PDB file of C-alpha atoms in Angstrom:
ATOM      1  CA  THR A   1     209.839  97.856 -84.999  1.00 94.00           C
ATOM      2  CA  LEU A   2     209.848  94.561 -83.107  1.00 93.00           C
ATOM      3  CA  ARG A   3     207.286  91.799 -83.488  1.00 91.00           C
ATOM      4  CA  GLY A   4     204.158  91.927 -81.386  1.00 91.00           C
ATOM      5  CA  THR A   5     201.773  94.645 -80.392  1.00 90.00           C
ATOM      6  CA  PRO A   6     203.506  97.967 -79.756  1.00 89.00           C
ATOM      7  CA  PHE A   7     202.356  99.957 -76.761  1.00 90.00           C
ATOM      8  CA  LEU A   8     203.153 103.225 -75.059  1.00 92.00           C
ATOM      9  CA  TYR A   9     202.572 104.184 -71.469  1.00 90.00           C
ATOM     10  CA  TYR A  10     201.296 107.740 -71.291  1.00 90.00           C
ATOM     11  CA  GLY A  11     204.207 110.111 -71.217  1.00 95.00           C
ATOM     12  CA  ASP A  12     206.504 107.813 -73.218  1.00 95.00           C
ATOM     13  CA  GLU A  13     205.659 109.752 -76.370  1.00 97.00           C
ATOM     14  CA  ILE A  14     207.240 112.928 -74.928  1.00 97.00           C
ATOM     15  CA  GLY A  15     210.063 111.278 -72.978  1.00 96.00           C
ATOM     16  CA  MET A  16     208.416 112.021 -69.644  1.00 96.00           C
ATOM     17  CA  HIS A  17     210.574 110.797 -66.758  1.00 93.00           C
ATOM     18  CA  ASP A  18     209.388 109.200 -63.553  1.00 92.00           C
ATOM     19  CA  ALA A  19     208.781 111.837 -60.884  1.00 92.00           C
ATOM     20  CA  ASP A  20     210.163 111.852 -57.370  1.00 91.00           C
ATOM     21  CA  VAL A  21     207.335 110.990 -54.999  1.00 91.00           C
ATOM     22  CA  PRO A  22     207.987 111.803 -51.341  1.00 90.00           C
ATOM     23  CA  ARG A  23     207.196 108.954 -48.963  1.00 87.00           C
ATOM     24  CA  GLU A  24     204.266 110.857 -47.420  1.00 90.00           C
ATOM     25  CA  ARG A  25     202.610 111.178 -50.876  1.00 91.00           C
ATOM     26  CA  ILE A  26     202.937 107.534 -51.943  1.00 90.00           C
ATOM     27  CA  LEU A  27     199.532 106.115 -52.852  1.00 90.00           C
ATOM     28  CA  ASP A  28     200.383 102.743 -54.379  1.00 90.00           C
ATOM     29  CA  PRO A  29     199.964  99.965 -51.765  1.00 90.00           C
ATOM     30  CA  VAL A  30     203.163  98.228 -52.915  1.00 88.00           C
ATOM     31  CA  GLY A  31     205.032 101.530 -52.691  1.00 85.00           C
ATOM     32  CA  ARG A  32     203.699 102.157 -49.181  1.00 86.00           C
ATOM     33  CA  ILE A  33     205.232  98.871 -48.061  1.00 86.00           C
ATOM     34  CA  HIS A  34     208.490  98.957 -50.036  1.00 83.00           C
ATOM     35  CA  GLY A  35     208.986 102.628 -50.958  1.00 70.00           C
ATOM     36  CA  SER A  36     208.453 104.541 -54.207  1.00 67.00           C
ATOM     37  CA  ARG A  37     211.343 102.811 -56.009  1.00 73.00           C
ATOM     38  CA  ILE A  38     209.340  99.565 -55.921  1.00 82.00           C
ATOM     39  CA  GLY A  39     205.859 101.065 -56.249  1.00 85.00           C
ATOM     40  CA  ARG A  40     204.223 102.422 -59.401  1.00 89.00           C
ATOM     41  CA  ASP A  41     203.560 106.009 -58.348  1.00 89.00           C
ATOM     42  CA  PRO A  42     206.643 107.621 -60.009  1.00 89.00           C
ATOM     43  CA  GLU A  43     205.275 106.646 -63.438  1.00 90.00           C
ATOM     44  CA  ARG A  44     201.641 107.499 -62.635  1.00 91.00           C
ATOM     45  CA  THR A  45     202.113 111.223 -62.171  1.00 93.00           C
ATOM     46  CA  PRO A  46     200.012 113.757 -64.132  1.00 95.00           C
ATOM     47  CA  MET A  47     200.556 114.151 -67.854  1.00 96.00           C
ATOM     48  CA  HIS A  48     202.619 117.189 -68.858  1.00 97.00           C
ATOM     49  CA  TRP A  49     200.514 119.052 -71.398  1.00 98.00           C
ATOM     50  CA  SER A  50     202.181 122.449 -71.079  1.00 98.00           C
ATOM     51  CA  PRO A  51     204.962 124.305 -69.239  1.00 98.00           C
ATOM     52  CA  ALA A  52     202.400 126.469 -67.400  1.00 97.00           C
ATOM     53  CA  PRO A  53     201.690 126.040 -63.691  1.00 96.00           C
ATOM     54  CA  GLY A  54     199.466 122.975 -63.393  1.00 96.00           C
ATOM     55  CA  ALA A  55     201.160 121.481 -66.479  1.00 96.00           C
ATOM     56  CA  GLY A  56     197.928 121.904 -68.472  1.00 97.00           C
ATOM     57  CA  PHE A  57     196.593 119.026 -66.378  1.00 96.00           C
ATOM     58  CA  ALA A  58     194.969 121.044 -63.601  1.00 96.00           C
ATOM     59  CA  PRO A  59     194.384 124.727 -62.886  1.00 96.00           C
ATOM     60  CA  ALA A  60     197.369 126.588 -61.436  1.00 94.00           C
ATOM     61  CA  GLY A  61     197.511 126.121 -57.679  1.00 93.00           C
ATOM     62  CA  VAL A  62     195.574 122.835 -57.669  1.00 94.00           C
ATOM     63  CA  GLU A  63     197.692 120.078 -56.164  1.00 91.00           C
ATOM     64  CA  PRO A  64     197.226 116.777 -58.054  1.00 94.00           C
ATOM     65  CA  TRP A  65     197.075 113.371 -56.364  1.00 91.00           C
ATOM     66  CA  LEU A  66     200.769 112.840 -57.159  1.00 94.00           C
ATOM     67  CA  PRO A  67     203.452 115.485 -57.776  1.00 94.00           C
ATOM     68  CA  TYR A  68     204.321 116.716 -61.241  1.00 94.00           C
ATOM     69  CA  GLY A  69     207.644 115.838 -62.775  1.00 93.00           C
ATOM     70  CA  ASP A  70     209.721 118.225 -64.898  1.00 95.00           C
ATOM     71  CA  PHE A  71     206.730 119.690 -66.789  1.00 96.00           C
ATOM     72  CA  GLU A  72     208.487 122.975 -67.564  1.00 96.00           C
ATOM     73  CA  ARG A  73     211.041 121.130 -69.714  1.00 96.00           C
ATOM     74  CA  VAL A  74     209.165 118.031 -70.950  1.00 97.00           C
ATOM     75  CA  ASN A  75     205.633 118.649 -72.208  1.00 98.00           C
ATOM     76  CA  VAL A  76     203.374 118.205 -75.216  1.00 98.00           C
ATOM     77  CA  GLU A  77     202.976 121.898 -76.030  1.00 98.00           C
ATOM     78  CA  GLN A  78     206.710 122.458 -76.549  1.00 97.00           C
ATOM     79  CA  GLN A  79     207.116 119.288 -78.619  1.00 98.00           C
ATOM     80  CA  ARG A  80     203.953 119.425 -80.730  1.00 97.00           C
ATOM     81  CA  HIS A  81     205.492 121.371 -83.648  1.00 96.00           C
ATOM     82  CA  ASP A  82     209.171 120.500 -83.140  1.00 97.00           C
ATOM     83  CA  PRO A  83     210.256 118.022 -85.845  1.00 95.00           C
ATOM     84  CA  ASP A  84     213.214 116.919 -83.684  1.00 95.00           C
ATOM     85  CA  SER A  85     211.128 116.166 -80.590  1.00 97.00           C
ATOM     86  CA  MET A  86     210.402 112.810 -79.004  1.00 97.00           C
ATOM     87  CA  LEU A  87     206.704 113.365 -79.802  1.00 98.00           C
ATOM     88  CA  SER A  88     207.450 113.824 -83.520  1.00 97.00           C
ATOM     89  CA  LEU A  89     209.721 110.767 -83.533  1.00 97.00           C
ATOM     90  CA  THR A  90     207.015 108.691 -81.866  1.00 97.00           C
ATOM     91  CA  ARG A  91     204.330 109.849 -84.290  1.00 97.00           C
ATOM     92  CA  ASP A  92     206.598 109.211 -87.275  1.00 97.00           C
ATOM     93  CA  LEU A  93     207.532 105.717 -86.063  1.00 97.00           C
ATOM     94  CA  ILE A  94     203.840 104.861 -85.690  1.00 96.00           C
ATOM     95  CA  GLY A  95     203.258 106.165 -89.216  1.00 97.00           C
ATOM     96  CA  LEU A  96     206.189 104.159 -90.559  1.00 97.00           C
ATOM     97  CA  ARG A  97     204.847 100.967 -88.977  1.00 96.00           C
ATOM     98  CA  ASP A  98     201.564 101.672 -90.748  1.00 95.00           C
ATOM     99  CA  ALA A  99     203.324 102.394 -94.070  1.00 95.00           C
ATOM    100  CA  LEU A 100     205.661  99.367 -94.109  1.00 95.00           C
ATOM    101  CA  PRO A 101     203.829  96.032 -93.860  1.00 95.00           C
ATOM    102  CA  GLU A 102     207.139  94.337 -92.965  1.00 96.00           C
ATOM    103  CA  LEU A 103     207.150  96.205 -89.641  1.00 96.00           C
ATOM    104  CA  ARG A 104     203.797  94.608 -88.824  1.00 94.00           C
ATOM    105  CA  GLU A 105     204.125  91.199 -90.449  1.00 95.00           C
ATOM    106  CA  GLY A 106     207.728  90.616 -91.511  1.00 96.00           C
ATOM    107  CA  ALA A 107     209.832  87.877 -89.963  1.00 97.00           C
ATOM    108  CA  TYR A 108     212.398  88.945 -87.368  1.00 97.00           C
ATOM    109  CA  ARG A 109     216.014  87.993 -88.025  1.00 97.00           C
ATOM    110  CA  GLU A 110     218.711  89.200 -85.653  1.00 97.00           C
ATOM    111  CA  LEU A 111     222.012  90.269 -87.172  1.00 95.00           C
ATOM    112  CA  PRO A 112     225.431  89.850 -85.539  1.00 92.00           C
ATOM    113  CA  GLY A 113     225.994  92.560 -82.946  1.00 90.00           C
ATOM    114  CA  THR A 114     227.791  93.384 -79.740  1.00 91.00           C
ATOM    115  CA  ASP A 115     226.848  94.155 -76.153  1.00 94.00           C
ATOM    116  CA  THR A 116     225.995  97.713 -77.246  1.00 96.00           C
ATOM    117  CA  PHE A 117     224.930  97.261 -80.887  1.00 97.00           C
ATOM    118  CA  TRP A 118     221.690  95.495 -81.817  1.00 97.00           C
ATOM    119  CA  ALA A 119     220.442  95.095 -85.373  1.00 98.00           C
ATOM    120  CA  TRP A 120     217.713  93.048 -87.014  1.00 98.00           C
ATOM    121  CA  THR A 121     215.686  92.806 -90.178  1.00 98.00           C
ATOM    122  CA  ARG A 122     211.945  92.633 -90.505  1.00 97.00           C
ATOM    123  CA  GLY A 123     211.070  90.823 -93.690  1.00 97.00           C
ATOM    124  CA  ASP A 124     213.396  91.217 -96.667  1.00 96.00           C
ATOM    125  CA  ARG A 125     213.724  94.999 -96.918  1.00 97.00           C
ATOM    126  CA  THR A 126     213.539  96.619 -93.497  1.00 98.00           C
ATOM    127  CA  LEU A 127     216.619  96.912 -91.283  1.00 98.00           C
ATOM    128  CA  VAL A 128     216.616  98.325 -87.759  1.00 98.00           C
ATOM    129  CA  ALA A 129     219.909  99.165 -86.054  1.00 98.00           C
ATOM    130  CA  CYS A 130     220.421 100.529 -82.532  1.00 98.00           C
ATOM    131  CA  ASN A 131     223.687 101.780 -81.098  1.00 98.00           C
ATOM    132  CA  LEU A 132     223.172 101.491 -77.348  1.00 98.00           C
ATOM    133  CA  GLY A 133     226.676 102.588 -76.470  1.00 97.00           C
ATOM    134  CA  ASP A 134     228.828 105.643 -75.880  1.00 98.00           C
ATOM    135  CA  THR A 135     231.007 105.151 -78.976  1.00 97.00           C
ATOM    136  CA  PRO A 136     230.147 105.176 -82.697  1.00 97.00           C
ATOM    137  CA  ALA A 137     229.165 101.868 -84.309  1.00 97.00           C
ATOM    138  CA  GLU A 138     228.962 100.557 -87.858  1.00 96.00           C
ATOM    139  CA  LEU A 139     227.130  97.861 -89.758  1.00 96.00           C
ATOM    140  CA  GLY A 140     228.556  96.833 -93.108  1.00 95.00           C
ATOM    141  CA  ASP A 141     226.891  95.690 -96.316  1.00 96.00           C
ATOM    142  CA  VAL A 142     223.923  98.065 -96.077  1.00 97.00           C
ATOM    143  CA  THR A 143     222.435  99.742 -99.141  1.00 98.00           C
ATOM    144  CA  GLY A 144     219.198 101.664 -98.877  1.00 98.00           C
ATOM    145  CA  ALA A 145     217.607 104.777 -97.422  1.00 98.00           C
ATOM    146  CA  ILE A 146     217.258 105.723 -93.776  1.00 98.00           C
ATOM    147  CA  ARG A 147     213.518 106.131 -93.307  1.00 98.00           C
ATOM    148  CA  ILE A 148     213.779 107.373 -89.719  1.00 98.00           C
ATOM    149  CA  SER A 149     216.713 107.992 -87.417  1.00 98.00           C
ATOM    150  CA  THR A 150     216.783 109.273 -83.873  1.00 98.00           C
ATOM    151  CA  ASN A 151     218.994 111.946 -85.477  1.00 97.00           C
ATOM    152  CA  ARG A 152     216.180 113.362 -87.598  1.00 97.00           C
ATOM    153  CA  ALA A 153     218.613 115.197 -89.893  1.00 97.00           C
ATOM    154  CA  ARG A 154     219.475 111.758 -91.298  1.00 98.00           C
ATOM    155  CA  ASP A 155     215.911 110.880 -92.374  1.00 97.00           C
ATOM    156  CA  GLU A 156     215.937 109.866 -96.078  1.00 97.00           C
ATOM    157  CA  GLU A 157     219.764 109.744 -96.151  1.00 98.00           C
ATOM    158  CA  GLN A 158     221.119 107.219 -98.638  1.00 98.00           C
ATOM    159  CA  VAL A 159     223.407 104.508 -97.283  1.00 98.00           C
ATOM    160  CA  THR A 160     225.793 102.680 -99.579  1.00 97.00           C
ATOM    161  CA  GLY A 161     228.060 100.105 -97.975  1.00 96.00           C
ATOM    162  CA  THR A 162     228.259 101.002 -94.282  1.00 96.00           C
ATOM    163  CA  LEU A 163     225.616 102.276 -91.894  1.00 98.00           C
ATOM    164  CA  ALA A 164     227.393 104.420 -89.297  1.00 97.00           C
ATOM    165  CA  LEU A 165     225.555 105.296 -86.105  1.00 98.00           C
ATOM    166  CA  ALA A 166     226.586 107.874 -83.532  1.00 98.00           C
ATOM    167  CA  PRO A 167     226.458 106.975 -79.848  1.00 98.00           C
ATOM    168  CA  TRP A 168     222.866 106.267 -78.755  1.00 98.00           C
ATOM    169  CA  GLU A 169     221.525 106.581 -82.313  1.00 98.00           C
ATOM    170  CA  ALA A 170     219.047 104.216 -83.934  1.00 98.00           C
ATOM    171  CA  ALA A 171     217.802 104.027 -87.517  1.00 98.00           C
ATOM    172  CA  VAL A 172     215.248 102.219 -89.651  1.00 98.00           C
ATOM    173  CA  VAL A 173     216.613 101.582 -93.139  1.00 98.00           C
ATOM    174  CA  TYR A 174     214.575 100.493 -96.142  1.00 97.00           C
ATOM    175  CA  LEU A 175     216.965  98.304 -98.084  1.00 97.00           C
ATOM    176  CA  ASP A 176     217.374  98.367-101.862  1.00 94.00           C
ATOM    177  CA  ALA A 177     216.032  95.270-103.586  1.00 83.00           C
TER     178      ALA A 177
END
């Protein structure tokens, strides 16, 4: 929803976490010198396609060049048809960017916030609000419809007056004219 070219590293679309790479398996030259916390190997591990042994990346029993992360819990197969999954949210956000020209071309204007609340508009009718804190947050003077929220039950919810966000919730609101 920000200006510029959006990009995803593989695994972002399913919320794949960096994997623990033991020192003896580090392949990245920077990581070999400074350790895996500095190197790039933890985020270069095999993609998690399924919860099956081998993660759908390699046959069961085949050891990949870097270790798998938590493929039993975070994988494409389990998220593919789940409307509340990170994969569905990612796909829907990409679709929303395609559907709303303001998300591609609209001017960015930051709204007053706090250390844990960030809100901005794109163009005249698209509002994005992110609660990056552990307590609820509100933004006043908002009238429109939530197009997408990280709480997917709120998608298409009408907002009249105050946009309330739970801890760690974000929403894209299409404002009334």
